[in-house]
Amino acid sequence: MRTSRFGKALLLAAGLTLCTIAQHVTDLGGNGWTVTNSEGNVTVPGSLPSQVHLDLFAANVIGDPYYGLNDINLRWIAWSNWTYTSEPIAGLLDSAADSWLVFDGLDTFATIELCGQPVGTANNQFRQWTYDVSGILKSCQGEPVININFASAPTIAINIANESGQETFPSVQSYFEFDYHYFIRKEQSDFGWDWGPAFSPAGPWKPAYVVQFQPGDGLYVLNTALDIFRQGQINWLPPDQSKPWVVNASIDFLGTLPEGASMHIDIDDSGTGSSIASGLLDDVTILGNTITGNTVIQPNIPKLWWPLDMGNQNLYNVTVSIMDKNNKALATVTKRTGFRTIFLNQRNITEEQLAQGIAPGANWHFEINGHEFYAKGSNFIPPDAFWPRVTAERMNSLFETVVAGNQNMLRVWASGAYLPDFIYDIADARGVLLWSEFEFSDALYPVDQPFLDNVAAEVSYNVRRLNHHPSLAVWAGGNEMESLELPEAQSDDPSAYPKYQAEYEKLFISLIAPLVWENSHSISYMPSSTQNGYITIDPSLAVPIVERYQNVTAHHYYGDSDYYNYDPSVAFDLNTYPVDRFANEFGFHSMPSLQTWQQAVDNDDLQLNSTVVLLRTHHNPPGGLGVSTAGGQGGMDQMTSAVQTYYPIPSRADPLANFSSWCLATQRFQADMMKSEIAFYRRGSGMAERQLGSLYWQLEDIWQAPTWSSVETGGRWKVLHYVATDIYKHVIIHPYWDYNEGDLNITVTSDLWESVSGTVKLTWLDLKGKPLHKNANMPSKVDFTVGAINSTNVYTNNINNIPIPDLRDAILILSMEASGHLPNNDNEIQFTHENYFLPVWPNQAKLVNPELSLSYDAKTTEFTVEAKAGVALYTWLDYPAGTVGYFDTNSFFLVPGKPKKIPFSVQTDTSNGAWAKAVTVESLWNQS
Ligand code: BMA
């Protein structure tokens, strides 16, 4: 624990978040804690921030929670109550007039004591908690020691569910392992989800402080809301880009604000340090422990912040001080921020849009600084079951992977935890928009007043805390409420449905919407992640957003889509994909690589249908605490039958090599299916639906298991991440094949903001790499121009009309070149993309051994791969465990005589460079 006495403003090392003239702050962080269970048979050294599992693991009382079946074996931890006891807190002021305990987060049901005296309780993981301990410290007998008792969250949830008069729900409530997560305000996936373990961790998961004041001292900053918007901006209307910027700063503090306080602001370019504004804020108001003021900045002064590849990520440091009447700073806070507007446009399709060929209905897309754009990305889940070990370093690597993957938006799915500021800081710097959600998912929620009050405090705190980040794209109430929960509730219990819909509106509209609008002028709010938009927004109504729900007209499009189909037989049937304005979730699961499995599972258990592998496969979820492999078997069967439907069946003699081959095969299917969907959605930007976004499910993993992820635990890319990187390039060429009818459409799609022109080369080869006679009567070159954020068809025919001697021995190579500009960038850029079309499924193709060769040039750090004897499909470079990084491209086709040079970006290397010698290459040929 560290004590500091700040005499004057102090910029913290990161320079990004907090800068405060506190008076006497004792940081409770560090190792001086002890953790004991209520049974009294376990006592270990603890730390803060931490969680019980982490401290038990550090003390060797338990093994790695991620290992084997530990998610099942360690449930006793979740059923126990645990107490964190501090060492005597050194350095406290004896003479303080006021003393506070400040917890930036407690997970979750905490009872706090100081000096043996009760301090208070906490019941929400997502809130900051403050307690006045002035009296307790003044009368403290002996040494000041803090006890924080964390009650078993699964037990509390059961107790709440059993309270008399408690809300009951229809049978639509998601249920993974521990039950009743919807009664408590704790990370909902802590009780299990279909991609993760159920540990229900507990502990002081965020920093904590003792804050003390003497008369005449300054203030301690608890939270800051910085809101930058265009003058007159209203959350649900498009901002006027010609208007000046309003910078509204609001600080929540501890301490006594003297009469006559004022607020001062400095805004500096974070790159050059030069100031663009400095002076007193206007319209200062004080409400309770919150002081607020604003200033206006002329529209052309700040440089705009743009997402990835749409312009620069210009950032500014905004320093706000609360001053006393003698101009002495009482508190100072610095936030790094950016000037941008981001707007979720859900307004009705206009006459002008209809004239452009856009189908009627409503818009559903994002606009950055007044410009619509195509959102490309994925869904972000909690990156670890234990947040205290999620470091900036890890998140930097993950966001490097996001940016290398051409993703400009992540959807931070409800229901993990609101992300810490450092993750938003990384997203701000890298230009990755974060669609953010309140933590409610796949359940109906109670609406009793204590629950609503608890949620209100959670929402206000987090909206205020995060609002300054330019990466913050939107707030959504929760996950799949309108697309799944309400429709299921309606079919489950039609007569009670009006009650459930009213309760939904009470929580997600009447309560949350005004809280967002009161604290932010800059961010749009929608009550549910997937929905058909609204009919009216009117803040004077009791339910201020009138949702459209299913009041839709045929052939009109209104909203975003969420689509899963586990029947592999239709995986590539374009007629089965949803046609709407935006695809915010779609996915299929796959196995992680052998290297990643080996982090957590013994080799003996690495078989497709071993108990350990099946019990770690949480799709389908177990639906309780029973230990059955049936759910996992269902998910495993979906993966293996997908492979059997389309690809050669792995059949290696060595069991481990065969398991590894199966893992790769499931990834190939997952990547192919996602590629097919992403290409379909992107083409929709040029079709009547004017489709403007695709975010696949899911980006990263929480542990080593079969899931929908494209990046494995530890950072290794699955096939999907490489394939998504490729199909998320700005200008792509793709064959759209209606295999039932035989129709083939070859289309170029671009997400650039100006039209681009170029050429597509079409080349038919047999699988040995020999050109087909007269290119099967297909033009070998087609010129094209594709409009801004649009698509254009370059070739259409029916496969039956193309004279191919043997469909099983043919491949069409598509190669696109165009030149144009990225948005807000004058440099002319060459855009290239390669793709291919097989007129049969890969398991029907007459594969030949391509005789791949691989070499590595240590000087250029490039690998060279060549197919010597035939076309290589799904060519896959693999690197050993111990290293993390990514190849420039992977899972590609190769034609003979065209060697490919492939750089590798190292993110972590524990082998001192030796990894490069252990890189291997294989192709689909090796899967048979
Ligand atoms: C959707 C998501 C998640 C889930 C995923 C895979 O339901 O919103 O809740 O993990 O699909 O099933």
Tab-separated table of C-alpha atoms in Angstrom, residues 419-772:
chain	number	residue	atom	x	y	z
A	419	LEU	CA	-14.193	-2.081	-20.381
A	420	PRO	CA	-11.516	-0.287	-18.405
A	421	ASP	CA	-10.417	3.077	-19.799
A	422	PHE	CA	-7.072	1.721	-20.959
A	423	ILE	CA	-8.774	-0.462	-23.559
A	424	TYR	CA	-10.735	2.509	-24.904
A	425	ASP	CA	-7.452	4.482	-24.907
A	426	ILE	CA	-5.897	1.809	-27.122
A	427	ALA	CA	-8.940	1.858	-29.410
A	428	ASP	CA	-8.792	5.688	-29.558
A	429	ALA	CA	-5.172	5.549	-30.665
A	430	ARG	CA	-5.684	2.772	-33.198
A	431	GLY	CA	-8.926	4.045	-34.694
A	432	VAL	CA	-11.107	1.108	-33.694
A	433	LEU	CA	-14.700	2.091	-32.938
A	434	LEU	CA	-16.229	0.354	-29.910
A	435	TRP	CA	-19.951	-0.287	-30.108
A	436	SER	CA	-20.623	-0.505	-26.380
A	437	GLU	CA	-23.434	-2.145	-24.473
A	438	PHE	CA	-24.910	-2.171	-21.014
A	439	GLU	CA	-24.375	-5.518	-19.358
A	440	PHE	CA	-27.650	-7.333	-19.948
A	441	SER	CA	-27.928	-10.392	-22.129
A	442	ASP	CA	-30.313	-13.106	-23.250
A	443	ALA	CA	-32.711	-12.815	-20.332
A	444	LEU	CA	-35.589	-10.725	-19.078
A	445	TYR	CA	-34.624	-8.643	-16.056
A	446	PRO	CA	-36.466	-7.638	-12.886
A	447	VAL	CA	-37.751	-4.083	-12.537
A	448	ASP	CA	-38.277	-3.666	-8.804
A	449	GLN	CA	-37.180	-0.247	-7.566
A	450	PRO	CA	-33.974	-1.332	-5.765
A	451	PHE	CA	-32.857	-3.129	-8.950
A	452	LEU	CA	-33.649	-0.080	-11.104
A	453	ASP	CA	-31.835	2.248	-8.688
A	454	ASN	CA	-28.808	-0.024	-8.753
A	455	VAL	CA	-28.810	-0.089	-12.567
A	456	ALA	CA	-29.259	3.694	-12.743
A	457	ALA	CA	-26.114	4.252	-10.678
A	458	GLU	CA	-24.207	1.738	-12.835
A	459	VAL	CA	-25.345	3.339	-16.098
A	460	SER	CA	-24.604	6.930	-15.057
A	461	TYR	CA	-21.174	6.022	-13.729
A	462	ASN	CA	-20.078	4.174	-16.863
A	463	VAL	CA	-21.614	6.561	-19.404
A	464	ARG	CA	-19.832	9.424	-17.661
A	465	ARG	CA	-16.542	7.538	-17.296
A	466	LEU	CA	-16.302	6.497	-20.945
A	467	ASN	CA	-17.911	9.364	-22.823
A	468	HIS	CA	-14.684	11.203	-23.706
A	469	HIS	CA	-13.301	8.350	-25.800
A	470	PRO	CA	-13.621	9.087	-29.516
A	471	SER	CA	-13.736	5.315	-30.120
A	472	LEU	CA	-17.056	5.089	-28.241
A	473	ALA	CA	-19.501	4.497	-31.095
A	474	VAL	CA	-22.923	3.847	-29.586
A	475	TRP	CA	-24.611	2.561	-26.452
A	476	ALA	CA	-26.964	-0.417	-26.701
A	477	GLY	CA	-29.179	-1.535	-23.828
A	478	GLY	CA	-28.428	-5.222	-24.016
A	479	ASN	CA	-27.870	-8.248	-26.183
A	480	GLU	CA	-30.602	-9.913	-28.268
A	481	MET	CA	-33.486	-8.517	-26.235
A	482	GLU	CA	-35.734	-7.590	-29.143
A	483	SER	CA	-34.541	-10.198	-31.597
A	484	LEU	CA	-34.692	-13.158	-29.227
A	485	GLU	CA	-35.952	-12.596	-25.692
A	486	LEU	CA	-39.177	-10.717	-26.373
A	487	PRO	CA	-40.280	-12.907	-29.295
A	488	GLU	CA	-39.583	-16.025	-27.206
A	489	ALA	CA	-41.448	-14.585	-24.240
A	490	GLN	CA	-44.368	-13.843	-26.552
A	491	SER	CA	-44.563	-17.347	-27.902
A	492	ASP	CA	-43.917	-18.894	-24.490
A	493	ASP	CA	-46.644	-16.988	-22.647
A	494	PRO	CA	-48.788	-14.833	-24.997
A	495	SER	CA	-51.221	-13.681	-22.320
A	496	ALA	CA	-48.462	-12.438	-19.999
A	497	TYR	CA	-46.436	-10.935	-22.829
A	498	PRO	CA	-47.663	-7.325	-22.481
A	499	LYS	CA	-46.297	-7.344	-18.938
A	500	TYR	CA	-42.861	-8.524	-20.096
A	501	GLN	CA	-42.720	-5.989	-22.898
A	502	ALA	CA	-43.700	-3.215	-20.464
A	503	GLU	CA	-40.986	-4.345	-18.061
A	504	TYR	CA	-38.448	-4.400	-20.879
A	505	GLU	CA	-39.414	-0.844	-21.796
A	506	LYS	CA	-39.299	0.261	-18.175
A	507	LEU	CA	-35.690	-0.828	-17.823
A	508	PHE	CA	-34.170	-0.341	-21.262
A	509	ILE	CA	-36.146	2.683	-22.429
A	510	SER	CA	-37.742	4.665	-19.596
A	511	LEU	CA	-34.806	4.210	-17.221
A	512	ILE	CA	-31.689	3.900	-19.341
A	513	ALA	CA	-32.375	6.132	-22.368
A	514	PRO	CA	-32.752	9.372	-20.347
A	515	LEU	CA	-29.650	8.476	-18.313
A	516	VAL	CA	-27.629	8.250	-21.537
A	517	TRP	CA	-29.102	11.486	-22.891
A	518	GLU	CA	-28.541	13.378	-19.623
A	519	ASN	CA	-24.891	12.452	-19.544
A	520	SER	CA	-23.994	12.555	-23.231
A	521	HIS	CA	-25.068	14.685	-26.185
A	522	SER	CA	-22.651	12.848	-28.427
A	523	ILE	CA	-23.697	9.189	-28.404
A	524	SER	CA	-26.738	7.459	-29.903
A	525	TYR	CA	-28.655	4.928	-27.813
A	526	MET	CA	-30.645	1.890	-28.890
A	527	PRO	CA	-32.377	-0.313	-26.321
A	528	SER	CA	-31.259	-3.632	-27.822
A	529	SER	CA	-28.346	-4.845	-29.933
A	530	THR	CA	-30.421	-6.327	-32.736
A	531	GLN	CA	-33.698	-4.638	-33.597
A	532	ASN	CA	-35.876	-2.948	-36.186
A	533	GLY	CA	-35.281	0.584	-34.962
A	534	TYR	CA	-37.857	2.984	-33.658
A	535	ILE	CA	-41.028	4.702	-34.827
A	536	THR	CA	-40.713	7.833	-32.660
A	537	ILE	CA	-38.323	9.299	-30.139
A	538	ASP	CA	-39.894	11.853	-27.844
A	539	PRO	CA	-38.273	12.495	-24.446
A	540	SER	CA	-41.569	13.801	-23.045
A	541	LEU	CA	-43.188	10.360	-23.356
A	542	ALA	CA	-43.157	7.951	-20.431
A	543	VAL	CA	-41.569	5.468	-22.818
A	544	PRO	CA	-39.513	7.951	-24.837
A	545	ILE	CA	-38.493	5.548	-27.611
A	546	VAL	CA	-41.399	3.895	-29.400
A	547	GLU	CA	-39.821	0.747	-30.784
A	548	ARG	CA	-40.881	-0.669	-34.119
A	549	TYR	CA	-40.601	-4.287	-32.955
A	550	GLN	CA	-42.303	-6.458	-35.578
A	551	ASN	CA	-44.457	-3.645	-37.036
A	552	VAL	CA	-42.802	-3.978	-40.386
A	553	THR	CA	-43.842	-3.945	-44.019
A	554	ALA	CA	-42.765	-6.724	-46.353
A	555	HIS	CA	-39.772	-5.912	-48.583
A	556	HIS	CA	-38.862	-2.977	-46.398
A	557	TYR	CA	-35.667	-3.140	-44.390
A	558	TYR	CA	-35.326	-1.604	-40.956
A	559	GLY	CA	-32.579	-2.955	-38.828
A	560	ASP	CA	-29.577	-5.085	-38.079
A	561	SER	CA	-29.361	-8.851	-38.125
A	562	ASP	CA	-28.135	-11.639	-35.873
A	563	TYR	CA	-27.839	-14.982	-37.643
A	564	TYR	CA	-26.623	-18.438	-36.692
A	565	ASN	CA	-27.270	-21.609	-38.635
A	566	TYR	CA	-25.727	-24.839	-37.425
A	567	ASP	CA	-27.010	-26.913	-40.338
A	568	PRO	CA	-23.803	-27.198	-42.374
A	569	SER	CA	-25.706	-28.396	-45.443
A	570	VAL	CA	-26.845	-24.810	-46.103
A	571	ALA	CA	-23.688	-23.054	-44.931
A	572	PHE	CA	-22.941	-21.704	-48.411
A	573	ASP	CA	-26.509	-21.228	-49.598
A	574	LEU	CA	-26.669	-17.477	-50.155
A	575	ASN	CA	-30.453	-17.626	-50.010
A	576	THR	CA	-30.293	-18.519	-46.327
A	577	TYR	CA	-28.377	-15.405	-45.186
A	578	PRO	CA	-30.324	-12.493	-43.717
A	579	VAL	CA	-30.894	-9.466	-45.920
A	580	ASP	CA	-30.951	-6.332	-43.774
A	581	ARG	CA	-29.081	-3.076	-43.249
A	582	PHE	CA	-26.265	-4.336	-40.976
A	583	ALA	CA	-25.051	-7.730	-39.694
A	584	ASN	CA	-23.929	-7.397	-36.102
A	585	GLU	CA	-23.584	-11.101	-35.273
A	586	PHE	CA	-23.039	-14.237	-37.311
A	587	GLY	CA	-20.719	-17.101	-36.630
A	588	PHE	CA	-19.817	-20.741	-36.505
A	589	HIS	CA	-17.518	-22.384	-34.002
A	590	SER	CA	-14.226	-24.168	-34.592
A	591	MET	CA	-11.497	-25.907	-32.623
A	592	PRO	CA	-8.414	-24.031	-31.453
A	593	SER	CA	-5.045	-25.215	-32.742
A	594	LEU	CA	-3.131	-28.092	-31.164
A	595	GLN	CA	-0.593	-25.610	-29.735
A	596	THR	CA	-3.360	-23.754	-27.909
A	597	TRP	CA	-5.093	-26.918	-26.693
A	598	GLN	CA	-1.773	-28.038	-25.242
A	599	GLN	CA	-1.712	-24.989	-22.950
A	600	ALA	CA	-4.642	-26.514	-21.055
A	601	VAL	CA	-5.161	-30.181	-21.857
A	602	ASP	CA	-2.956	-33.284	-21.546
A	603	ASN	CA	-2.014	-34.944	-24.829
A	604	ASP	CA	-3.859	-38.099	-23.759
A	605	ASP	CA	-7.110	-36.151	-23.688
A	606	LEU	CA	-6.594	-34.504	-27.070
A	607	GLN	CA	-9.112	-36.574	-28.983
A	608	LEU	CA	-12.237	-35.215	-30.626
A	609	ASN	CA	-14.611	-37.016	-28.326
A	610	SER	CA	-12.631	-37.257	-25.110
A	611	THR	CA	-14.494	-36.306	-21.950
A	612	VAL	CA	-12.197	-33.347	-21.339
A	613	VAL	CA	-12.570	-31.953	-24.851
A	614	LEU	CA	-16.350	-32.418	-24.819
A	615	LEU	CA	-16.765	-30.912	-21.352
A	616	ARG	CA	-14.797	-27.874	-22.509
A	617	THR	CA	-17.095	-27.534	-25.512
A	618	HIS	CA	-19.813	-25.279	-24.097
A	619	HIS	CA	-21.861	-25.067	-27.260
A	620	ASN	CA	-24.319	-26.489	-26.644
A	621	PRO	CA	-24.315	-25.261	-23.059
A	622	PRO	CA	-24.809	-27.744	-20.231
A	623	GLY	CA	-27.754	-25.747	-18.855
A	624	GLY	CA	-26.810	-26.367	-15.248
A	625	LEU	CA	-24.142	-27.744	-12.992
A	626	GLY	CA	-24.566	-31.339	-14.122
A	627	VAL	CA	-21.521	-32.903	-15.727
A	628	SER	CA	-22.671	-34.316	-19.025
A	629	THR	CA	-20.917	-34.438	-22.361
A	630	ALA	CA	-24.199	-34.329	-24.298
A	631	GLY	CA	-24.177	-30.562	-24.995
A	632	GLY	CA	-20.569	-30.530	-26.091
A	633	GLN	CA	-21.142	-33.586	-28.231
A	634	GLY	CA	-23.834	-31.660	-30.110
A	635	GLY	CA	-21.455	-28.810	-30.868
A	636	MET	CA	-18.676	-31.226	-31.805
A	637	ASP	CA	-20.977	-33.046	-34.206
A	638	GLN	CA	-21.816	-29.772	-35.947
A	639	MET	CA	-18.115	-29.077	-36.516
A	640	THR	CA	-17.217	-32.569	-37.682
A	641	SER	CA	-20.225	-32.964	-39.942
A	642	ALA	CA	-19.388	-29.607	-41.557
A	643	VAL	CA	-15.911	-30.925	-42.343
A	644	GLN	CA	-17.317	-34.207	-43.661
A	645	THR	CA	-19.763	-32.360	-45.916
A	646	TYR	CA	-17.235	-30.236	-47.759
A	647	TYR	CA	-13.619	-31.291	-47.233
A	648	PRO	CA	-11.337	-34.308	-47.286
A	649	ILE	CA	-11.591	-36.140	-43.961
A	650	PRO	CA	-8.416	-36.018	-41.876
A	651	SER	CA	-6.966	-39.476	-41.446
A	652	ARG	CA	-3.462	-39.347	-40.073
A	653	ALA	CA	-2.020	-42.376	-38.373
A	654	ASP	CA	-0.588	-40.527	-35.396
A	655	PRO	CA	-3.510	-39.682	-33.052
A	656	LEU	CA	-2.157	-36.281	-32.051
A	657	ALA	CA	-1.360	-35.334	-35.646
A	658	ASN	CA	-4.838	-36.454	-36.633
A	659	PHE	CA	-6.414	-34.378	-33.862
A	660	SER	CA	-4.387	-31.386	-35.031
A	661	SER	CA	-5.511	-31.971	-38.603
A	662	TRP	CA	-9.148	-32.053	-37.462
A	663	CYS	CA	-8.663	-28.799	-35.548
A	664	LEU	CA	-7.391	-27.159	-38.720
A	665	ALA	CA	-10.185	-28.686	-40.800
A	666	THR	CA	-12.878	-27.226	-38.511
A	667	GLN	CA	-11.167	-23.849	-38.802
A	668	ARG	CA	-11.159	-24.083	-42.594
A	669	PHE	CA	-14.904	-24.611	-42.639
A	670	GLN	CA	-15.511	-21.792	-40.154
A	671	ALA	CA	-13.389	-19.427	-42.246
A	672	ASP	CA	-15.061	-20.434	-45.513
A	673	MET	CA	-18.514	-19.918	-44.075
A	674	MET	CA	-17.651	-16.536	-42.561
A	675	LYS	CA	-15.956	-15.459	-45.783
A	676	SER	CA	-19.082	-16.375	-47.707
A	677	GLU	CA	-21.265	-14.365	-45.313
A	678	ILE	CA	-18.973	-11.340	-45.088
A	679	ALA	CA	-18.721	-11.172	-48.880
A	680	PHE	CA	-22.508	-11.464	-49.098
A	681	TYR	CA	-23.118	-8.670	-46.576
A	682	ARG	CA	-20.513	-6.406	-48.177
A	683	ARG	CA	-22.014	-6.881	-51.627
A	684	GLY	CA	-25.258	-5.658	-50.053
A	685	SER	CA	-23.755	-2.149	-49.838
A	686	GLY	CA	-24.576	-1.934	-53.534
A	687	MET	CA	-27.995	-3.573	-53.349
A	688	ALA	CA	-31.443	-2.459	-52.345
A	689	GLU	CA	-30.814	-3.223	-48.690
A	690	ARG	CA	-27.826	-0.785	-48.625
A	691	GLN	CA	-26.057	-3.040	-46.150
A	692	LEU	CA	-23.397	-1.075	-44.233
A	693	GLY	CA	-21.763	-3.327	-41.705
A	694	SER	CA	-20.637	-6.823	-40.807
A	695	LEU	CA	-19.290	-7.775	-37.394
A	696	TYR	CA	-18.733	-11.502	-37.095
A	697	TRP	CA	-19.053	-13.434	-33.848
A	698	GLN	CA	-16.489	-13.484	-32.166
A	699	LEU	CA	-13.054	-11.871	-32.070
A	700	GLU	CA	-11.079	-13.470	-29.250
A	701	ASP	CA	-11.294	-16.276	-26.735
A	702	ILE	CA	-11.666	-16.301	-22.975
A	703	TRP	CA	-10.015	-19.748	-22.626
A	704	GLN	CA	-8.795	-22.706	-24.672
A	705	ALA	CA	-11.907	-24.345	-26.115
A	706	PRO	CA	-13.938	-24.750	-29.290
A	707	THR	CA	-15.666	-21.393	-29.849
A	708	TRP	CA	-16.655	-18.918	-32.552
A	709	SER	CA	-13.399	-16.939	-32.131
A	710	SER	CA	-10.953	-15.923	-34.846
A	711	VAL	CA	-8.108	-15.441	-32.350
A	712	GLU	CA	-7.159	-18.110	-29.811
A	713	THR	CA	-6.228	-17.690	-26.148
A	714	GLY	CA	-2.705	-16.334	-26.185
A	715	GLY	CA	-3.137	-14.533	-29.495
A	716	ARG	CA	-2.640	-17.170	-32.201
A	717	TRP	CA	-4.730	-16.459	-35.301
A	718	LYS	CA	-7.184	-19.079	-36.481
A	719	VAL	CA	-7.738	-19.536	-40.206
A	720	LEU	CA	-10.718	-17.188	-39.876
A	721	HIS	CA	-8.640	-14.221	-38.771
A	722	TYR	CA	-6.457	-14.500	-41.894
A	723	VAL	CA	-9.426	-15.012	-44.164
A	724	ALA	CA	-11.372	-12.137	-42.580
A	725	THR	CA	-8.326	-9.881	-42.986
A	726	ASP	CA	-8.421	-10.693	-46.679
A	727	ILE	CA	-12.143	-10.312	-47.271
A	728	TYR	CA	-12.189	-7.062	-45.226
A	729	LYS	CA	-9.741	-5.412	-47.662
A	730	HIS	CA	-11.112	-2.175	-49.079
A	731	VAL	CA	-11.720	-3.450	-52.607
A	732	ILE	CA	-12.528	-7.126	-53.054
A	733	ILE	CA	-13.444	-9.484	-55.864
A	734	HIS	CA	-15.679	-12.410	-54.989
A	735	PRO	CA	-17.533	-15.209	-56.810
A	736	TYR	CA	-21.145	-15.532	-55.667
A	737	TRP	CA	-22.356	-18.977	-56.559
A	738	ASP	CA	-25.939	-20.127	-56.387
A	739	TYR	CA	-25.004	-23.805	-56.515
A	740	ASN	CA	-28.636	-24.915	-56.695
A	741	GLU	CA	-29.267	-22.995	-59.911
A	742	GLY	CA	-25.672	-22.891	-61.148
A	743	ASP	CA	-25.562	-19.100	-61.390
A	744	LEU	CA	-22.180	-17.500	-60.915
A	745	ASN	CA	-21.840	-13.761	-60.302
A	746	ILE	CA	-18.430	-12.209	-59.997
A	747	THR	CA	-18.619	-8.899	-58.201
A	748	VAL	CA	-16.260	-6.172	-57.044
A	749	THR	CA	-17.138	-4.436	-53.777
A	750	SER	CA	-15.473	-1.328	-52.399
A	751	ASP	CA	-15.803	0.513	-49.095
A	752	LEU	CA	-13.811	3.532	-50.314
A	753	TRP	CA	-15.531	6.919	-50.272
A	754	GLU	CA	-14.829	7.654	-53.940
A	755	SER	CA	-15.345	5.447	-56.942
A	756	VAL	CA	-12.395	3.366	-58.136
A	757	SER	CA	-11.605	1.858	-61.508
A	758	GLY	CA	-9.541	-1.164	-62.294
A	759	THR	CA	-9.260	-4.511	-63.992
A	760	VAL	CA	-10.222	-8.038	-63.041
A	761	LYS	CA	-8.314	-10.943	-64.559
A	762	LEU	CA	-10.196	-14.234	-64.833
A	763	THR	CA	-8.098	-17.341	-65.422
A	764	TRP	CA	-9.333	-20.947	-65.593
A	765	LEU	CA	-6.767	-23.612	-64.753
A	766	ASP	CA	-6.892	-27.311	-64.149
A	767	LEU	CA	-5.637	-28.447	-60.741
A	768	LYS	CA	-2.194	-29.162	-62.108
A	769	GLY	CA	-2.054	-25.484	-62.990
A	770	LYS	CA	-2.496	-25.809	-66.773
A	771	PRO	CA	-4.738	-23.173	-68.471
A	772	LEU	CA	-8.104	-24.467	-69.695
